[in-house]
Structures are given as structure tokens and as C-alpha cells.
Tab-separated table of C-alpha atoms and ligand atoms in Angstrom:
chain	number	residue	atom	x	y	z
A	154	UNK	CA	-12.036	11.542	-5.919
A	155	UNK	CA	-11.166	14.767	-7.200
A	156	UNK	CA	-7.475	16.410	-6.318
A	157	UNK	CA	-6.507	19.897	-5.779
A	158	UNK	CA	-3.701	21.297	-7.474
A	159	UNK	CA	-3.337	23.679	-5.291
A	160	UNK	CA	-1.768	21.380	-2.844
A	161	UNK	CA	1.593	20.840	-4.514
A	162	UNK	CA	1.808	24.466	-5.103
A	163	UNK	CA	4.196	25.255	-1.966
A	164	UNK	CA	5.993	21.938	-2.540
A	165	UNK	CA	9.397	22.216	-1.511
A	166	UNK	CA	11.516	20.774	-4.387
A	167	UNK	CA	14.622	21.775	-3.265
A	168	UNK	CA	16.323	18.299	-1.944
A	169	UNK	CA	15.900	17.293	-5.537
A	170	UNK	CA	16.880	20.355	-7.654
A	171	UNK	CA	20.242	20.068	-5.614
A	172	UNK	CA	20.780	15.821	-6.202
A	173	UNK	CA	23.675	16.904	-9.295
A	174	UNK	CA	23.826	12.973	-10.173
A	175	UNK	CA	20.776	12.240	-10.933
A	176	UNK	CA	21.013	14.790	-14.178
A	177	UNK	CA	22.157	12.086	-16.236
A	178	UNK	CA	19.338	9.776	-14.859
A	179	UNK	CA	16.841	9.081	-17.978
A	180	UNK	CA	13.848	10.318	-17.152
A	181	UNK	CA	10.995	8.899	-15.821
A	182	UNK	CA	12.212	7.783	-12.717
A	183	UNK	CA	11.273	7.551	-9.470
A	184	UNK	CA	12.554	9.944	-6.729
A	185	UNK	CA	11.707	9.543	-3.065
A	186	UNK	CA	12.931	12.502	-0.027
A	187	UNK	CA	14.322	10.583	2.392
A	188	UNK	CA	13.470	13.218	5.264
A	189	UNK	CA	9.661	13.396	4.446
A	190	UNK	CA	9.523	9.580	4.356
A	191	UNK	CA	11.085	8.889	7.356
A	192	UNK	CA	8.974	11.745	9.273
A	193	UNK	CA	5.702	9.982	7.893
A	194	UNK	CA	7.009	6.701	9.457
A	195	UNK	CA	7.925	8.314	12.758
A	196	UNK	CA	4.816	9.835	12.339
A	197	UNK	CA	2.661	6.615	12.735
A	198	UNK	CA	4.973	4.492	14.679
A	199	UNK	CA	4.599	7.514	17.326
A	200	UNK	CA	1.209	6.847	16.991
A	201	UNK	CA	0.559	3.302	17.600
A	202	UNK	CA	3.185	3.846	20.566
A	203	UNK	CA	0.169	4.645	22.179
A	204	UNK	CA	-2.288	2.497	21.084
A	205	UNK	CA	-3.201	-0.913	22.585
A	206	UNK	CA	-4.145	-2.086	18.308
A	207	UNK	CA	-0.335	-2.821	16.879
A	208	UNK	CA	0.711	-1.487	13.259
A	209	UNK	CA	1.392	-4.153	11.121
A	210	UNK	CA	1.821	-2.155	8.031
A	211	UNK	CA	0.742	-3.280	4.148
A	212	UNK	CA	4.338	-3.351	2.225
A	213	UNK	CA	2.686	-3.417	-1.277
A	214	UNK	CA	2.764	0.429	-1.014
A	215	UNK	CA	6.306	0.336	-2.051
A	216	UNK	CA	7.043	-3.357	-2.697
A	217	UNK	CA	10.905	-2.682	-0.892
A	218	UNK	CA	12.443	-4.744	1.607
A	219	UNK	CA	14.637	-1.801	2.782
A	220	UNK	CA	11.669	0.462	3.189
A	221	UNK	CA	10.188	-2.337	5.315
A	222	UNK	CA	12.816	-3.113	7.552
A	223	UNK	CA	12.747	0.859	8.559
A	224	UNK	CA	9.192	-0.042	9.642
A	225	UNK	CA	9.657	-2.851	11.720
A	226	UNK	CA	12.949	-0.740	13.034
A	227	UNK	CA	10.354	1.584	14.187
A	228	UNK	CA	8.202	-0.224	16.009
A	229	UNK	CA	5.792	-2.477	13.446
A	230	UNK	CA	4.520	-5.908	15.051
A	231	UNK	CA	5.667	-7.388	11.699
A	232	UNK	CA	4.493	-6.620	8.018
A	233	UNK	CA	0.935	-7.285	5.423
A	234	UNK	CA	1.672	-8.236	2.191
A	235	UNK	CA	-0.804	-8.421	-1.183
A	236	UNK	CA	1.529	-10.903	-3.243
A	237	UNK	CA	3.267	-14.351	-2.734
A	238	UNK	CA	6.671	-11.757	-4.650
A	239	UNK	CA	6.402	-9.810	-2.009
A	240	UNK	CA	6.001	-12.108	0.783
A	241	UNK	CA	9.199	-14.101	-0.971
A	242	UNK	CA	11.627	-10.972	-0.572
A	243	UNK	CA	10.387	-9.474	2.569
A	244	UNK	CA	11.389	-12.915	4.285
A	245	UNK	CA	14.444	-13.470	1.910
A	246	UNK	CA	15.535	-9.856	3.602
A	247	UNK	CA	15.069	-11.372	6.760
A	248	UNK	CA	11.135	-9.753	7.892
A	249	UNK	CA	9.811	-12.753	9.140
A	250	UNK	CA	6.708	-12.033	10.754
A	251	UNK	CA	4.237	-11.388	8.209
A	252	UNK	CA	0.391	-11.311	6.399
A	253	UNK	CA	-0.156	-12.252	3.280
A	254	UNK	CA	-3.857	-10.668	2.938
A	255	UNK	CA	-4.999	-12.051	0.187
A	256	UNK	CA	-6.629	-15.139	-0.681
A	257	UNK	CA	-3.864	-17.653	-3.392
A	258	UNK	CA	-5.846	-20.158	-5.325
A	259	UNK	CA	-3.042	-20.684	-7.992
A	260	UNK	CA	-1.334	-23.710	-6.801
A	261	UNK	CA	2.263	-22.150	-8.690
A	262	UNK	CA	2.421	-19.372	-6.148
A	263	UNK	CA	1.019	-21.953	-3.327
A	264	UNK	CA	3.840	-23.873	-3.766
A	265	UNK	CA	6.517	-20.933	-3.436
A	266	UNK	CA	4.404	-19.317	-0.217
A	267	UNK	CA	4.536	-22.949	1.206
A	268	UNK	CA	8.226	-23.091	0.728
A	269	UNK	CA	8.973	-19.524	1.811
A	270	UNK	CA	6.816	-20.370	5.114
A	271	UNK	CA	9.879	-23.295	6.235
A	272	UNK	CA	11.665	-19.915	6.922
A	273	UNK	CA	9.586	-17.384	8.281
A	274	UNK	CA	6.769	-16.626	10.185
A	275	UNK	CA	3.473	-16.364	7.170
A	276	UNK	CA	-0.214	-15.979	8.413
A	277	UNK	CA	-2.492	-16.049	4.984
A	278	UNK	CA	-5.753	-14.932	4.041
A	279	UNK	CA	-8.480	-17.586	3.523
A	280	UNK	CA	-11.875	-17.241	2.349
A	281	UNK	CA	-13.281	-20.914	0.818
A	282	UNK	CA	-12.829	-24.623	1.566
A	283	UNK	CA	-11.131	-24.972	-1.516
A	284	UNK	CA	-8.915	-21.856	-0.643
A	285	UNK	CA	-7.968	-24.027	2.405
A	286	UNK	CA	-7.516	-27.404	0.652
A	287	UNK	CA	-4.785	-25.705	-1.883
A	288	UNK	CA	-2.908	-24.178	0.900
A	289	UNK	CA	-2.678	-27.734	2.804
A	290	UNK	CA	-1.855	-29.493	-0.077
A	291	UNK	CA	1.310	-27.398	-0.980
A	292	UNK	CA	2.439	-27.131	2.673
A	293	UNK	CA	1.882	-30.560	2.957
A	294	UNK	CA	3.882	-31.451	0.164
A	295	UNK	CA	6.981	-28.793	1.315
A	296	UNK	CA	6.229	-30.084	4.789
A	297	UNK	CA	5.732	-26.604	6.553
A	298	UNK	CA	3.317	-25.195	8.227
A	299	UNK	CA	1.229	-21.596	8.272
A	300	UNK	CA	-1.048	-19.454	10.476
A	301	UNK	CA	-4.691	-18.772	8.273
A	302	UNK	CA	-6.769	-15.779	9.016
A	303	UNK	CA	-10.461	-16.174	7.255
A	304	UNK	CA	-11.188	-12.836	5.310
A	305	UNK	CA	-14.728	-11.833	6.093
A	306	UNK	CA	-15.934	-9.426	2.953
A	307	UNK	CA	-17.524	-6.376	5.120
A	308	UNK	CA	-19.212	-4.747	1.684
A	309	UNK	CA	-16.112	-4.382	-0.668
A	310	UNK	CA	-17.006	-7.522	-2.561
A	311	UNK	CA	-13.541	-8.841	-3.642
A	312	UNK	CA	-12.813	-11.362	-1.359
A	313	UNK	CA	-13.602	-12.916	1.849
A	314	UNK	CA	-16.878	-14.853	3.011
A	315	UNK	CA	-19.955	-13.231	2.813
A	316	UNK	CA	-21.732	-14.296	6.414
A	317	UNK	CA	-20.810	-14.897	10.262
A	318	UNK	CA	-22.168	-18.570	10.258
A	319	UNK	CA	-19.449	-18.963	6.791
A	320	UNK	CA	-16.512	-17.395	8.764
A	321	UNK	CA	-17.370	-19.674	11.932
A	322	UNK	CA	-17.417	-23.140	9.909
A	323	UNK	CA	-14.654	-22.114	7.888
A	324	UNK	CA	-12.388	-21.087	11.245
A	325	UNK	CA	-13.301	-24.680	12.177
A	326	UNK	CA	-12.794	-25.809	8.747
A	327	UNK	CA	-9.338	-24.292	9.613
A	328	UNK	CA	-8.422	-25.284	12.841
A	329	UNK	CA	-8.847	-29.120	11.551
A	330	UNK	CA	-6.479	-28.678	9.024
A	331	UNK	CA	-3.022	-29.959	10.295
A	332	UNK	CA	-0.469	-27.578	8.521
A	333	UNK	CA	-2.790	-24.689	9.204
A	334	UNK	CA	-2.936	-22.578	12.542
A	335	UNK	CA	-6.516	-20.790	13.213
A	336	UNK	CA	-4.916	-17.205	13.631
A	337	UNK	CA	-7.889	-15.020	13.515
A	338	UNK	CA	-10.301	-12.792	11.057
A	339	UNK	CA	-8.898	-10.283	8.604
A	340	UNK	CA	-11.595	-7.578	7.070
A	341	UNK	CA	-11.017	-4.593	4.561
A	342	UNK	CA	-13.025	-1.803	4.417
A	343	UNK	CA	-11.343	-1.163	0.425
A	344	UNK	CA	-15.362	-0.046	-0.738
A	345	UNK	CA	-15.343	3.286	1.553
A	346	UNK	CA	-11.743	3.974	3.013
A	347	UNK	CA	-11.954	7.082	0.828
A	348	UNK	CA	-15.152	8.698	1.973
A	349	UNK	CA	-13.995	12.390	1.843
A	350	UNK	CA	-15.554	13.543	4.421
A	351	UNK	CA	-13.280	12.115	7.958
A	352	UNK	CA	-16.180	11.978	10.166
A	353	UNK	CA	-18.332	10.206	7.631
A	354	UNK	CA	-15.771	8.202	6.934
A	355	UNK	CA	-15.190	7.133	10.383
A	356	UNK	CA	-18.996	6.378	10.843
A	357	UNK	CA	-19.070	4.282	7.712
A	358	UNK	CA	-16.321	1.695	8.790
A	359	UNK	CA	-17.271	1.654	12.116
A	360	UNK	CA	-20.618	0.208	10.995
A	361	UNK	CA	-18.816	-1.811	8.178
A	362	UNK	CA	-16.893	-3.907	10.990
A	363	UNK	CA	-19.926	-4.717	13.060
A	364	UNK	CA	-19.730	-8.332	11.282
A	365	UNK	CA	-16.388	-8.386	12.849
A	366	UNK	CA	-17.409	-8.337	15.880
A	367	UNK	CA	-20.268	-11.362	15.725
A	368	UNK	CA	-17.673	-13.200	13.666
A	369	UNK	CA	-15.161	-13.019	16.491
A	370	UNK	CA	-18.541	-14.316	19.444
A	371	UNK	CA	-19.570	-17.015	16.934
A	372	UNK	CA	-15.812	-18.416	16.868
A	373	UNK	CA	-15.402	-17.629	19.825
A	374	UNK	CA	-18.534	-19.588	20.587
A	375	UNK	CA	-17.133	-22.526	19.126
A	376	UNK	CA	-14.243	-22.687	21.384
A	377	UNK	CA	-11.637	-21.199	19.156
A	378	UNK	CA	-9.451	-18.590	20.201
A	379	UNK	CA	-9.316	-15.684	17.619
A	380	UNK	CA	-5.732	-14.170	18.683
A	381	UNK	CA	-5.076	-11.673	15.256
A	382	UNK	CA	-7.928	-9.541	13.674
A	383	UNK	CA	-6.922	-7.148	10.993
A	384	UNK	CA	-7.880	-4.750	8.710
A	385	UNK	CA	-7.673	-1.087	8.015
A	386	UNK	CA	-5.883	0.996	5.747
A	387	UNK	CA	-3.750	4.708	5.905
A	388	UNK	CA	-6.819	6.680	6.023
A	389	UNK	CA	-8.754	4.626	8.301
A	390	UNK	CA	-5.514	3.742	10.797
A	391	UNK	CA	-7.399	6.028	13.617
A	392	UNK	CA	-10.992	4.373	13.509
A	393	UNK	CA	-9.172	0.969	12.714
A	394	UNK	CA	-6.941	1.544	15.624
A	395	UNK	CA	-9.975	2.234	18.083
A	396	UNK	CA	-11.840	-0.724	17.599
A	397	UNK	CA	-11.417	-2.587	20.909
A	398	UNK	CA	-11.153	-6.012	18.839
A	399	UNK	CA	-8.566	-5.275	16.254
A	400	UNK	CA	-5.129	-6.190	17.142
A	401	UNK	CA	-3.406	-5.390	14.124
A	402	UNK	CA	-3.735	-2.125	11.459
A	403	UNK	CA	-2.689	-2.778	7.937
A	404	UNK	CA	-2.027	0.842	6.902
A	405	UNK	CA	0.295	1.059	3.932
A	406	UNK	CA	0.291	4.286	1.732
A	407	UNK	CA	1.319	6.743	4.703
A	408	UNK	CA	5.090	5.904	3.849
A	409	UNK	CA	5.584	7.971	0.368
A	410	UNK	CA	1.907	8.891	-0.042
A	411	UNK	CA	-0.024	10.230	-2.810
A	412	UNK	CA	-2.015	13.034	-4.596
A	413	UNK	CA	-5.080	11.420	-3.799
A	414	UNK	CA	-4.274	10.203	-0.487
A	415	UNK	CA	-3.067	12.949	0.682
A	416	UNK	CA	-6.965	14.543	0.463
A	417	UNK	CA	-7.315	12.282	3.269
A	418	UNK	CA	-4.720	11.807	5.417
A	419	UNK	CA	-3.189	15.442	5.067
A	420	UNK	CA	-0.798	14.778	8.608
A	421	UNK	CA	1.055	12.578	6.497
A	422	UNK	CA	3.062	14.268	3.003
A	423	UNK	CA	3.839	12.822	0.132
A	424	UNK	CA	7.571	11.769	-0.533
A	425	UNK	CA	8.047	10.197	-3.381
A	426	UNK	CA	8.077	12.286	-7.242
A	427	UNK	CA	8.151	10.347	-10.260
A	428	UNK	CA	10.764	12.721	-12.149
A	429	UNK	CA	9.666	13.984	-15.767
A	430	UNK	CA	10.791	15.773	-18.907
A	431	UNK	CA	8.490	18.493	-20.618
A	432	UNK	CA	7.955	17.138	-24.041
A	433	UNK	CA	5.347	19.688	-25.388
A	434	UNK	CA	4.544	22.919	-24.058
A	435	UNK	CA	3.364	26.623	-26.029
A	436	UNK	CA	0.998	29.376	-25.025
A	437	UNK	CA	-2.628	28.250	-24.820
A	438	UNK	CA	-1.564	24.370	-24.985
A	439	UNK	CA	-1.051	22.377	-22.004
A	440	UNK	CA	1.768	21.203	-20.569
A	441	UNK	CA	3.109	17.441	-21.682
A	442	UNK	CA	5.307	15.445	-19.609
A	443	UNK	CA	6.999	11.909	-20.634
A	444	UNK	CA	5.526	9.775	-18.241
A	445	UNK	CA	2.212	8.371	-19.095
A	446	UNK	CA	0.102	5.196	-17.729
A	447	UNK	CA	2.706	2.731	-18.606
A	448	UNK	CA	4.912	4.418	-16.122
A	449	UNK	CA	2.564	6.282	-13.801
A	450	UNK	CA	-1.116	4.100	-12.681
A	451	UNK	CA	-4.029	5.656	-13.674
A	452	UNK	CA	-6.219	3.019	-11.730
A	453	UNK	CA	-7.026	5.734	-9.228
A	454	UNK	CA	-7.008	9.580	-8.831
A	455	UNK	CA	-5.367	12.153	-10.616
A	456	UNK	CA	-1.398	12.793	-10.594
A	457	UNK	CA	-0.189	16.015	-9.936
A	458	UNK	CA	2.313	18.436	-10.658
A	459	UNK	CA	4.762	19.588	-8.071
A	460	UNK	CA	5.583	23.182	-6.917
A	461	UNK	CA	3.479	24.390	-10.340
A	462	UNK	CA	-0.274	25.212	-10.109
A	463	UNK	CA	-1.675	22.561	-13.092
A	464	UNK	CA	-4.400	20.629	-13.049
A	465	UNK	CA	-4.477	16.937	-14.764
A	466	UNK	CA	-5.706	16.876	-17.710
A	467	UNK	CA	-5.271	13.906	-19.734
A	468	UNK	CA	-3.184	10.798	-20.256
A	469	UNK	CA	-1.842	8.628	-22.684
A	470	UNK	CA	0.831	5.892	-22.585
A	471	UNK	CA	3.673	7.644	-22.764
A	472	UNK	CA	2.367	11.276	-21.675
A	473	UNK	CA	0.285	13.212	-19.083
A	474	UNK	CA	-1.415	16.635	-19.884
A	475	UNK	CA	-1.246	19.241	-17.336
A	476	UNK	CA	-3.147	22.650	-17.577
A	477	UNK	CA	-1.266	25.378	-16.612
A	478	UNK	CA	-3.528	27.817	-13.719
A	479	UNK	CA	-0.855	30.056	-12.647
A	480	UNK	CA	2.918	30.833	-13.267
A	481	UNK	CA	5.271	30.892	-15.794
A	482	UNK	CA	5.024	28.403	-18.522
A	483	UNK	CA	7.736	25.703	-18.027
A	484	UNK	CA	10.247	24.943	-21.045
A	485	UNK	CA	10.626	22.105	-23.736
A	486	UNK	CA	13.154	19.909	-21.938
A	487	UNK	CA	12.494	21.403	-18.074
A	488	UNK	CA	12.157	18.880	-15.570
A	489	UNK	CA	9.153	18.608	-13.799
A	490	UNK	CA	8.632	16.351	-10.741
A	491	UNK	CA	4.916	14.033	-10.556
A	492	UNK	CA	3.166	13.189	-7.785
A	493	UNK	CA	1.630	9.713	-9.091
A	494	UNK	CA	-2.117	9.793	-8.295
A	495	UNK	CA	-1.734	6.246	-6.922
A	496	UNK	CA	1.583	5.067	-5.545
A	497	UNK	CA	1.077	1.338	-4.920
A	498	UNK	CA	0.409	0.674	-8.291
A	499	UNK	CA	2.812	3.156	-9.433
A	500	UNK	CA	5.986	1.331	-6.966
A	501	UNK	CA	5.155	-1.932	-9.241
A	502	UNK	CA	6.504	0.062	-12.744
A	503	UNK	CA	9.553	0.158	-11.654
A	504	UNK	CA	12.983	-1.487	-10.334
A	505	UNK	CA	14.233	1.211	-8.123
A	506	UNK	CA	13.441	4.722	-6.469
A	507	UNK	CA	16.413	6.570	-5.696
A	508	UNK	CA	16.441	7.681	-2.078
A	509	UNK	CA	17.489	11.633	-1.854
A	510	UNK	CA	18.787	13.339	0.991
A	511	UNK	CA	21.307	16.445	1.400
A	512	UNK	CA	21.877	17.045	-1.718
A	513	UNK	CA	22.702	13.339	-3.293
A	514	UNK	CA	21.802	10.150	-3.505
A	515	UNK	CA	21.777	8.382	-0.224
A	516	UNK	CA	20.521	5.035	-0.921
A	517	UNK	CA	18.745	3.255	-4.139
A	518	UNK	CA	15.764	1.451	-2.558
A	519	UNK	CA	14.962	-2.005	-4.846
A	520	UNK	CA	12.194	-2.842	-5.500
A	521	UNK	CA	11.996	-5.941	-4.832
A	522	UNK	CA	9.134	-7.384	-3.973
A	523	UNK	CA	7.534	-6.857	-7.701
A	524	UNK	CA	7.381	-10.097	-9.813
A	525	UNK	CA	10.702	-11.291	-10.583
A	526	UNK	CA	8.890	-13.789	-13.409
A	527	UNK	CA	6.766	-12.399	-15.762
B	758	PLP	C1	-6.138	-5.924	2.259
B	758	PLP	C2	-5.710	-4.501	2.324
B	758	PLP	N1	-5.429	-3.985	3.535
B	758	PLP	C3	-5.080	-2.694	3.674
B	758	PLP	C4	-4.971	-1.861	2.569
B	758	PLP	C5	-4.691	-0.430	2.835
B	758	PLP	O1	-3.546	0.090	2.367
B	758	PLP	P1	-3.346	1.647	2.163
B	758	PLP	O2	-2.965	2.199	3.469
B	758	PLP	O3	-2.260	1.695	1.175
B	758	PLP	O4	-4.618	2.198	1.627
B	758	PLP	C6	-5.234	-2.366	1.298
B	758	PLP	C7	-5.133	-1.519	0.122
B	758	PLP	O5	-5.311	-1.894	-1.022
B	758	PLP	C8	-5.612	-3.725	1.166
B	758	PLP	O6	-5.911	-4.271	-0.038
């Protein structure tokens, strides 16, 4: 998906031109505006106030415990995480109700999940016998126990089973297990959450889910009670939300945002900057910042540049071209402030996002739920 430039044009950098102490930061780093952040929580919390579908909101946007516990703090039936790391330090921070959604096969990080889950509350993705057997096997051995949602793939293709009758025998397959809780059905719409078009988009998942539905009637069917179904994402929270089935929304990348998200979901605004130095720039060349892919993802979208009408034009490992549109030409050694065009993966390049407000540094936020081992 394409991204405007034009966007960032009007962005408001003041609450980071005035932070003084972060001038002897090294640049890149990552920069996040308290105020804007917080308002995009509100934002959806006030939301599912009125919603009978809870938020239960993915934390690998940002990876950050602190971050986290201001969603809960706001109203979140409990968290979604993508990684056995980040289901470690959420609970180690004392969030104890949450999703891994994703299926572990690697019986290292089974091992760790099954000895998290003797302190918290851990619900985990399932999509194969064999899936199952590794789970019971480690909890077994730590001698806990976990809730299992079966993934049902709904046309993304990464995980999850690919029929009703599959998720019905595995639920059973499931429920027999003695470690393992049958929680419910988890489904993610990851192949067409970015439809550009809203009402498109809207009629896409809507059909997408419809194996939801039979999955949750042939389980039901067998006399199992299907008490959790999740899915959804930031730009699908409202269809997601009005499914009379789902009982829990896994929308993560409202929080800080992103150039490419914010296409979608434009209610929400992006708070987080990865802060930059101009390296190269001269009349009739574009501009050349010093954070490239090793410190910005390039997996999706295009990053942008803030308050300056550029568009994206190339990037290397160390370095992202921007061509100027409009404006003066910024200076050799000017700092320039990036919207990544993909925050999640962005989050996981770094140790720590320094949390702006009033003119200083309010708070470092860790990042702690990246992996602490390799
Ligand atoms: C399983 C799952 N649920 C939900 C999401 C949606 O998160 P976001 O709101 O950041 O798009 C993702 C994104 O990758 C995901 O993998």
C-alpha cells in the first residue's frame, strides 16, 4: 500500500523540538509523544466501553510491559501476544491474563511458556495434534496447566487448520488433553486487514469469518463450550467488534501507529518518531537520513518524513532516501524525525523509546518483551 506524504506535512513536532536532553541522544532512536499515545488508547478503550466484544489488545506492537499495563489500566480484558519473550515479561510485570496467538512447536520456548503459565493466566494458539502433544508434554513436565484456543486459517495461510470438521476434532483433541483447557477459536484476517477501501474492507472480513461461525455450531455440536473467540486487528477493530460471536478483539498497532496504518485507521495518529540525522543532502539530490532497514523495518509500507513534504524513496542498511516535494531543503546534520512504515517490526530494533511529554523526558518505556537470548 502506497503512503501519502502529504499526511505528515502538518505534523506537530513541537513536544520533541523542545525535549533539550535528548540532544545528546545518538541518533537513531526512538521517540514516542506521550499525549498522542495515550489519546489513541483512550480512544479505543472509549470504544469498546460500549461494545458487548472486549479489547484484548496484541502487545507485539510495542513489545513494552509499561505500555501494556496502561492498556489493561484502561479497560483491556487482558492482553495477545505473538512471542513466548513477550508473553515471559508481560506476566513477569505482573499482566496475567493473556493470548499467546501463535502456534509454538519448538519445544525450547514450550518449556519457558509452560513454566511462565505456573504464574499467570496463558491461553495459546493451537493448530495440529502435534502442536497439542508439545504443549502437554512441557506442561506436563513443569506441572502447570494452560487454556488452548484452535487457530482456524480464514484465507491468510500462515497458520491455523484449514476446515470446520479439523477445528471440531482438534477442540476435542483438546478438551482430552489434561493440562489443556478447551478455551475457544482464534482467526486472523492478516491476508486483507489492509483493503484500502473501509467498506470493502469490512465486506471482505465479514465473509472471511463465516468459517467462524460453523466452527463455533460444529463444537458446539459436540458438546463443548466455546467461551473465547478472537481475532481482528487495528483496522478491522469495528467489523471485528460487531460480529455477534467474537468475544475478544486483538487490535494492536492503534497505540503508536504508523505511516501505513494510519491510511486506514486515520481516527487514530501516529505517536511514535524514530529520530534521525541528515547525512546527505544538496540541490537536485534527495534527502539521506541515518536510519536504514537495520534500524527501521522495511517488511511493510513506506516510512515517512515528519512535518516535511518527501516522499520515500529508497533504502539501504544504514540510510533512507527521501525526495524533497516542497520546502526548504533541510541541512547536513539537521534532525529529522521518521515515521517507521511498520512499527511492530520496527519496536523489535530496539531497547527503549523514550516517552516525551512537556518538554522532557517523562518516562523511558523498555522494551522488554523482545528476545532477551539471541
Ligand atoms: C494474530 C494477530 N492478531 C492481530 C493482529 C493485528 O494487529 P495490528 O492491530 O497491529 O494490525 C496481528 C498482526 O500481525 C496478528 O498477527
Amino acid at each position: 500500500m502506497e503512503t501519502s506524504a502529504s499526511r505528515y506535512l502538518g505534523a506537530d513536532l513541537t513536544w520533541l523540538a523542545r525535549v533539550d536532553e535528548l540532544d545528546s541522544q545518538p541518533t537513531p532512536f526512538l521517540a514516542i509523544d506521550l499525549d498522542v499515545m495515550e489519546e489513541n488508547i483512550a480512544r479505543m478503550a472509549s470504544y469498546f466501553a460500549g461494545q458487548r466484544a472486549s479489547l484484548r489488545p496484541h502487545v507485539k506492537h510495542h513489545k513494552c510491559s509499561a505500555i501494556a499495563k496502561l492498556q489493561v489500566a484502561a479497560g483491556a480484558s487482558g492482553i495477545t501476544c505473538s512471542t513466548t519473550d513477550e508473553v515471559i515479561a508481560m506476566i513477569d510485570a505482573g499482566v496475567d491474563d493473556v493470548l499467546l496467538a501463535n502456534v509454538v512447536t519448538d519445544p525450547n520456548r514450550l518449556d519457558a511458556l509452560a513454566t511462565v503459565a505456573g504464574t499467570g493466566r496463558v491461553i495459546i494458539a493451537v493448530d495440529s495434534h502435534a502442536a497439542v502433544d508439545g504443549l502437554v508434554v512441557a506442561l506436563e513436565r513443569r506441572g502447570t496447566s494452560a487454556g488452548a484456543v484452535v487457530d482456524i486459517d480464514i484465507g491468510m495461510g500462515r497458520n491455523g487448520v484449514s476446515s470446520v470438521d479439523e477445528a471440531a476434532e482438534l477442540a476435542e483433541y483438546v478438551a482430552d488433553q489434561a493440562p489443556l483447557r478447551f478455551a475457544g477459536l482464534m482467526a486472523y484476517e492478516g491476508h486483507i486487514m489492509d483493503i484500502g477501501d473501509s467498506t470493502e474492507r469490512h465486506r471482505e472480513v465479514t465473509a472471511a469469518f463465516r468459517p467462524v461461525v460453523e466452527a463455533i455450531e460444529a463444537i458446539e455440536g459436540r458438546g463443548l463450550d466455546v467461551s473465547l473467540v478472537t481475532g481482528g486487528s487495528s483496522a478491522t477493530y469495528r467489523t471485528a467488534a460487531s460480529f455477534p460471536f467474537m468475544t475478544d478483539v486483538q487490535a494492536g498497532t492503534y497505540v503508536l501507529m504508523d505511516a501505513t496504518y494510519v491510511e486506514l485507521i486515520p481516527e487514530f495518529r501516529p505517536a511514535l518518531v524514530a529520530v534521525a540525522t541528515v547525512a546527505t543532502a544538496a540541490e537536485g539530490r534527495d534527502v539521506v537520513v541515518n536510519v536504514g532497514a537495520k534500524r527501521l523495518a522495511t517488511d511493510w509500507g513506506k516510512p515517512a518524513l515528519a512535518g516535511v513534504s518527501a516522499s520515500h524513496t529508497e533504502t539501504s542498511e544504514e540510510h533512507n532516501w527521501f525526495h524533497l516535494l516542497d520546502g526548504p531543503l533541510p541541512e547536513v546534520g539537521d534532525r529529522v524525525a521518521v515515521v517507521p512504515a511498520h512499527t511492530c517490526s520496527t519496536m523489535a530494533m530496539y531497547r527503549r523509546a523514550f516517552g516525551c511529554r512537556g518538554g522532557r523526558v517523562e518516562r523511558t518505556l523498555e522494551i522488554d518483551g523482545r528476545d532477551p537470548l539471541s
